Short mmCIF file of C-alpha atoms in Angstrom, two decimals:
data_model
loop_
_atom_site.label_atom_id
_atom_site.label_comp_id
_atom_site.label_asym_id
_atom_site.label_seq_id
_atom_site.Cartn_x
_atom_site.Cartn_y
_atom_site.Cartn_z
CA MET A 4 53.10 -103.76 -39.08
CA ASN A 5 51.16 -104.14 -35.83
CA ILE A 6 53.65 -101.87 -34.13
CA LEU A 7 53.11 -99.10 -36.67
CA ARG A 8 49.39 -99.46 -36.55
CA THR A 9 49.42 -99.22 -32.77
CA HIS A 10 51.64 -96.14 -32.92
CA ALA A 11 49.24 -94.49 -35.37
CA VAL A 12 46.26 -95.16 -33.16
CA LEU A 13 48.11 -93.69 -30.20
CA LEU A 14 49.02 -90.59 -32.18
CA ALA A 15 45.37 -90.21 -33.28
CA THR A 16 44.09 -90.67 -29.71
CA ALA A 17 46.56 -88.09 -28.44
CA GLY A 18 45.58 -85.59 -31.13
CA THR A 19 41.90 -86.07 -30.24
CA ALA A 20 42.60 -85.54 -26.58
CA LEU A 21 44.67 -82.43 -27.33
CA ALA A 22 41.87 -80.98 -29.50
CA LEU A 23 39.31 -81.66 -26.75
CA SER A 24 41.65 -79.94 -24.22
CA LEU A 25 42.14 -76.95 -26.43
CA THR A 26 38.42 -76.69 -27.02
CA ALA A 27 37.69 -76.90 -23.28
CA CYS A 28 40.28 -74.15 -22.58
CA GLN A 29 38.79 -71.90 -25.18
CA SER A 30 35.24 -72.56 -23.90
CA GLY A 31 36.32 -71.84 -20.39
CA SER A 32 38.21 -68.64 -21.40
CA ASP A 33 35.13 -67.34 -23.27
CA THR A 34 32.81 -68.22 -20.45
CA GLY A 35 35.04 -66.39 -17.88
CA SER A 36 35.57 -63.30 -19.96
CA ALA A 37 31.85 -62.64 -20.64
CA PRO A 38 30.84 -62.08 -17.03
CA ALA A 39 33.88 -59.85 -16.47
CA THR A 40 32.81 -57.64 -19.36
CA THR A 41 29.16 -57.58 -18.15
CA SER A 42 30.29 -56.77 -14.63
CA SER A 43 32.53 -54.00 -15.94
CA ALA A 44 29.74 -52.49 -17.91
CA ALA A 45 27.31 -52.71 -14.98
CA SER A 46 29.87 -51.07 -12.72
CA SER A 47 30.40 -48.32 -15.31
CA ALA A 48 26.63 -47.74 -15.66
CA THR A 49 26.13 -47.74 -11.84
CA GLY A 50 29.00 -45.26 -11.46
CA GLU A 51 27.54 -42.92 -14.11
CA ALA A 52 24.11 -43.11 -12.48
CA ALA A 53 25.54 -42.37 -9.04
CA GLY A 54 27.62 -39.55 -10.47
CA GLY A 55 24.54 -38.09 -12.19
CA GLU A 56 22.59 -38.16 -8.95
CA HIS A 57 25.42 -36.62 -7.05
CA ALA A 58 25.86 -33.85 -9.65
CA GLY A 59 22.10 -33.13 -9.66
CA ALA A 60 22.03 -32.96 -5.89
CA SER A 61 25.02 -30.70 -5.85
CA GLY A 62 23.41 -28.37 -8.37
CA ALA A 63 20.15 -28.21 -6.45
CA GLU A 64 21.38 -27.99 -2.89
CA GLY A 65 25.13 -27.30 -2.85
CA PRO A 66 26.13 -23.81 -1.79
CA THR A 67 28.88 -23.52 -4.32
CA GLY A 68 27.37 -25.57 -7.16
CA ALA A 69 26.56 -24.23 -10.57
CA ALA A 70 23.48 -21.99 -11.04
CA ARG A 71 20.31 -23.94 -11.29
CA PRO A 72 18.58 -23.43 -14.59
CA ALA A 73 15.17 -23.12 -13.07
CA GLU A 74 16.26 -20.30 -10.83
CA SER A 75 18.50 -18.55 -13.33
CA LYS A 76 15.43 -18.15 -15.57
CA ARG A 77 13.12 -16.95 -12.79
CA PRO A 78 12.38 -13.20 -13.07
CA ALA A 79 13.30 -11.05 -10.13
CA ARG A 80 10.53 -10.11 -7.77
CA ALA A 81 9.48 -6.44 -7.53
CA THR A 82 10.44 -4.90 -4.18
CA GLY A 83 8.37 -1.80 -4.41
CA THR A 84 5.14 -1.32 -2.57
CA GLY A 85 1.81 -1.91 -4.47
CA GLY A 86 -0.71 0.75 -5.31
CA THR A 87 -0.54 4.05 -7.00
CA ALA A 88 1.08 7.21 -5.61
CA GLY A 89 -2.32 8.81 -5.21
CA SER A 90 -3.74 5.90 -3.09
CA ALA A 91 -0.58 5.79 -1.03
CA GLY A 92 -0.86 9.58 -0.30
CA GLU A 93 -4.54 9.18 0.71
CA GLN A 94 -3.79 6.25 3.05
CA ALA A 95 -0.94 8.29 4.68
CA SER A 96 -3.30 11.32 5.05
CA ALA A 97 -6.08 9.15 6.57
CA ALA A 98 -3.56 7.72 9.05
CA THR A 99 -2.62 11.18 10.39
CA ARG A 100 -4.46 11.89 13.66
CA VAL A 101 -7.44 14.21 13.69
CA CYS A 102 -6.85 17.84 14.82
CA ALA A 103 -8.16 18.67 18.31
CA ALA A 104 -9.19 22.07 19.63
CA ARG A 105 -5.93 22.40 21.44
CA ASP A 106 -3.99 21.99 18.12
CA LEU A 107 -5.54 24.99 16.45
CA THR A 108 -6.15 28.72 16.67
CA VAL A 109 -9.42 29.72 14.93
CA THR A 110 -10.09 33.30 13.88
CA ALA A 111 -12.83 35.05 11.77
CA ALA A 112 -12.52 37.84 9.16
CA PRO A 113 -14.83 39.44 6.65
CA GLN A 114 -14.51 38.08 3.14
CA GLY A 115 -12.41 40.51 1.09
CA GLY A 116 -14.95 40.98 -1.69
CA PRO A 117 -18.52 40.53 -2.81
CA PRO A 118 -20.67 39.17 -1.42
CA TYR A 119 -20.04 40.98 1.82
CA THR A 120 -22.35 38.76 3.62
CA HIS A 121 -19.69 36.08 4.24
CA LEU A 122 -17.02 35.40 6.81
CA VAL A 123 -13.85 33.42 6.44
CA LEU A 124 -12.79 31.18 9.39
CA THR A 125 -9.16 30.40 9.50
CA ALA A 126 -7.86 27.45 11.51
CA LYS A 127 -4.07 27.54 11.93
CA ASN A 128 -2.13 24.49 13.22
CA THR A 129 -0.17 25.75 16.22
CA SER A 130 0.57 22.29 17.73
CA GLY A 131 4.08 21.85 16.17
CA HIS A 132 3.05 18.53 14.44
CA ALA A 133 0.76 17.48 11.56
CA CYS A 134 -2.86 16.73 12.05
CA ARG A 135 -5.92 16.10 9.85
CA LEU A 136 -8.73 18.63 9.91
CA ALA A 137 -11.86 16.59 9.36
CA GLY A 138 -15.28 17.67 8.16
CA ALA A 139 -16.71 21.09 8.53
CA PRO A 140 -16.85 23.52 11.48
CA HIS A 141 -19.84 23.09 13.87
CA ILE A 142 -20.91 26.69 14.27
CA GLN A 143 -23.62 28.21 16.56
CA PHE A 144 -24.08 31.94 16.34
CA LEU A 145 -26.75 32.64 18.94
CA GLU A 146 -27.63 31.42 22.41
CA SER A 147 -31.30 31.42 21.43
CA HIS A 148 -30.53 29.25 18.34
CA LYS A 149 -28.85 26.00 19.49
CA GLN A 150 -28.65 24.25 16.11
CA ASP A 151 -25.46 24.04 14.10
CA VAL A 152 -25.23 26.07 10.94
CA PRO A 153 -26.03 23.76 7.95
CA VAL A 154 -23.07 22.53 5.86
CA VAL A 155 -22.89 22.95 2.03
CA ALA A 156 -22.19 19.43 0.72
CA GLY A 157 -20.69 20.75 -2.55
CA SER A 158 -17.78 22.40 -0.71
CA LYS A 159 -16.32 19.07 0.52
CA PRO A 160 -12.70 18.67 -0.63
CA ALA A 161 -11.69 15.69 -2.68
CA THR A 162 -8.91 14.60 -0.34
CA PRO A 163 -8.28 14.79 3.38
CA VAL A 164 -7.05 18.22 4.74
CA VAL A 165 -3.78 17.58 6.44
CA LEU A 166 -2.14 20.57 8.18
CA THR A 167 1.61 20.56 8.80
CA ALA A 168 2.86 22.63 11.63
CA GLY A 169 1.95 26.30 11.11
CA ALA A 170 -0.33 25.61 8.08
CA PRO A 171 -3.84 27.08 7.82
CA ALA A 172 -7.17 25.84 6.53
CA TYR A 173 -10.27 27.86 5.68
CA ALA A 174 -14.01 27.56 5.87
CA LEU A 175 -16.42 30.02 4.20
CA VAL A 176 -19.44 31.00 6.21
CA ARG A 177 -22.60 32.77 4.94
CA LEU A 178 -24.23 35.08 7.49
CA SER A 179 -27.33 36.26 5.60
CA ASP A 180 -28.64 37.10 2.18
CA GLY A 181 -27.99 40.79 2.78
CA GLY A 182 -31.65 41.79 2.42
CA VAL A 183 -32.98 44.73 4.48
CA ASP A 184 -36.09 42.83 5.47
CA GLU A 185 -34.18 39.92 6.99
CA GLU A 186 -34.46 39.11 10.63
CA ASN A 187 -30.79 39.77 11.38
CA GLU A 188 -29.39 39.65 14.89
CA PRO A 189 -26.03 41.19 15.94
CA VAL A 190 -23.35 38.69 16.89
CA SER A 191 -20.04 39.72 18.60
CA ALA A 192 -18.84 36.18 19.31
CA PHE A 193 -19.89 32.66 18.44
CA SER A 194 -18.86 29.06 19.16
CA VAL A 195 -17.05 26.61 16.95
CA THR A 196 -16.40 22.94 17.59
CA LEU A 197 -14.37 20.54 15.43
CA GLU A 198 -15.29 17.10 13.97
CA GLY A 199 -14.39 14.53 16.66
CA ASP A 200 -13.82 17.00 19.50
CA SER A 201 -16.60 18.55 21.60
CA THR A 202 -14.43 21.27 23.00
CA VAL A 203 -15.97 24.69 22.33
CA ILE A 204 -13.76 27.24 20.67
CA ALA A 205 -14.96 30.91 21.30
CA VAL A 206 -14.43 33.03 18.12
CA SER A 207 -14.68 36.86 18.13
CA ALA A 208 -16.65 38.31 15.29
CA PRO A 209 -14.79 40.94 13.22
CA GLY A 210 -15.63 44.64 13.39
CA LYS A 211 -16.48 46.89 16.34
CA GLY A 212 -20.18 46.15 16.28
CA GLY A 213 -19.83 42.45 15.26
CA VAL A 214 -21.79 40.99 12.41
CA ALA A 215 -25.48 40.65 11.48
CA VAL A 216 -26.63 37.07 11.25
CA ASP A 217 -29.86 35.64 9.93
CA PRO A 218 -30.02 32.09 11.50
CA ALA A 219 -32.43 30.97 8.79
CA LYS A 220 -30.06 31.86 5.95
CA ALA A 221 -26.66 30.97 7.53
CA LEU A 222 -24.49 28.29 5.85
CA THR A 223 -20.97 26.98 6.23
CA GLY A 224 -18.57 25.16 3.98
CA TYR A 225 -16.07 22.39 4.74
CA TRP A 226 -12.48 23.07 5.86
CA THR A 227 -10.25 23.40 2.69
CA PRO A 228 -6.56 24.06 2.35
CA GLU A 229 -7.28 27.08 0.04
CA LEU A 230 -9.52 30.12 0.43
CA ARG A 231 -12.57 29.82 -1.86
CA ASN A 232 -15.09 32.30 -3.12
CA GLY A 233 -18.39 32.08 -1.31
CA ALA A 234 -20.40 33.23 -4.29
CA ASP A 235 -19.29 30.16 -6.19
CA ASP A 236 -20.60 27.70 -3.57
CA PHE A 237 -23.43 29.33 -1.67
#
């Protein structure tokens, strides 16, 4: 009986030890697997984060990367020059150099219709290149009258007068009112100077006897690219 009891106790003790051993193994296995899983998840998250940063950097800076959304939606910049066509033309005209006396040939002719008291000055560009004819002609008819003929402000053109090679410009000049009681003086030649150039241009008056000028009534218009009617202006 004692032998059987002792054997039973030994079996019970062995079973307890085996149970404790199995429990310890299971506990150690669970404890070891948890960090591995956590480490794997952390590595995966780190890899994804690094991959995302690398992909973002490649898209922003890489020469062969995919198109960047911010740039693909950006509108194309206009490459044309600013300003209207009219303003560009005026700027180009203003940049053209001013005509000098050596660039032009100036002639005088009677106006071809009433009033017959007017002359037409023609300035032809003979320089071979474009130039800008500024202002109005500075005219002096008589040696005894050294003042320039007054200019009619209303005849000023709206845009600069640019003469291409061979092109003419015109200025209308009033000599007198045509009255018989005027103090007219005969003029066979007179002087013209240009705006910005003090060189004197000698111009022959038309006709065999020249023209009759009343210095108190004489007027001149601005240079214009077209011939104008003096009766409309002065």
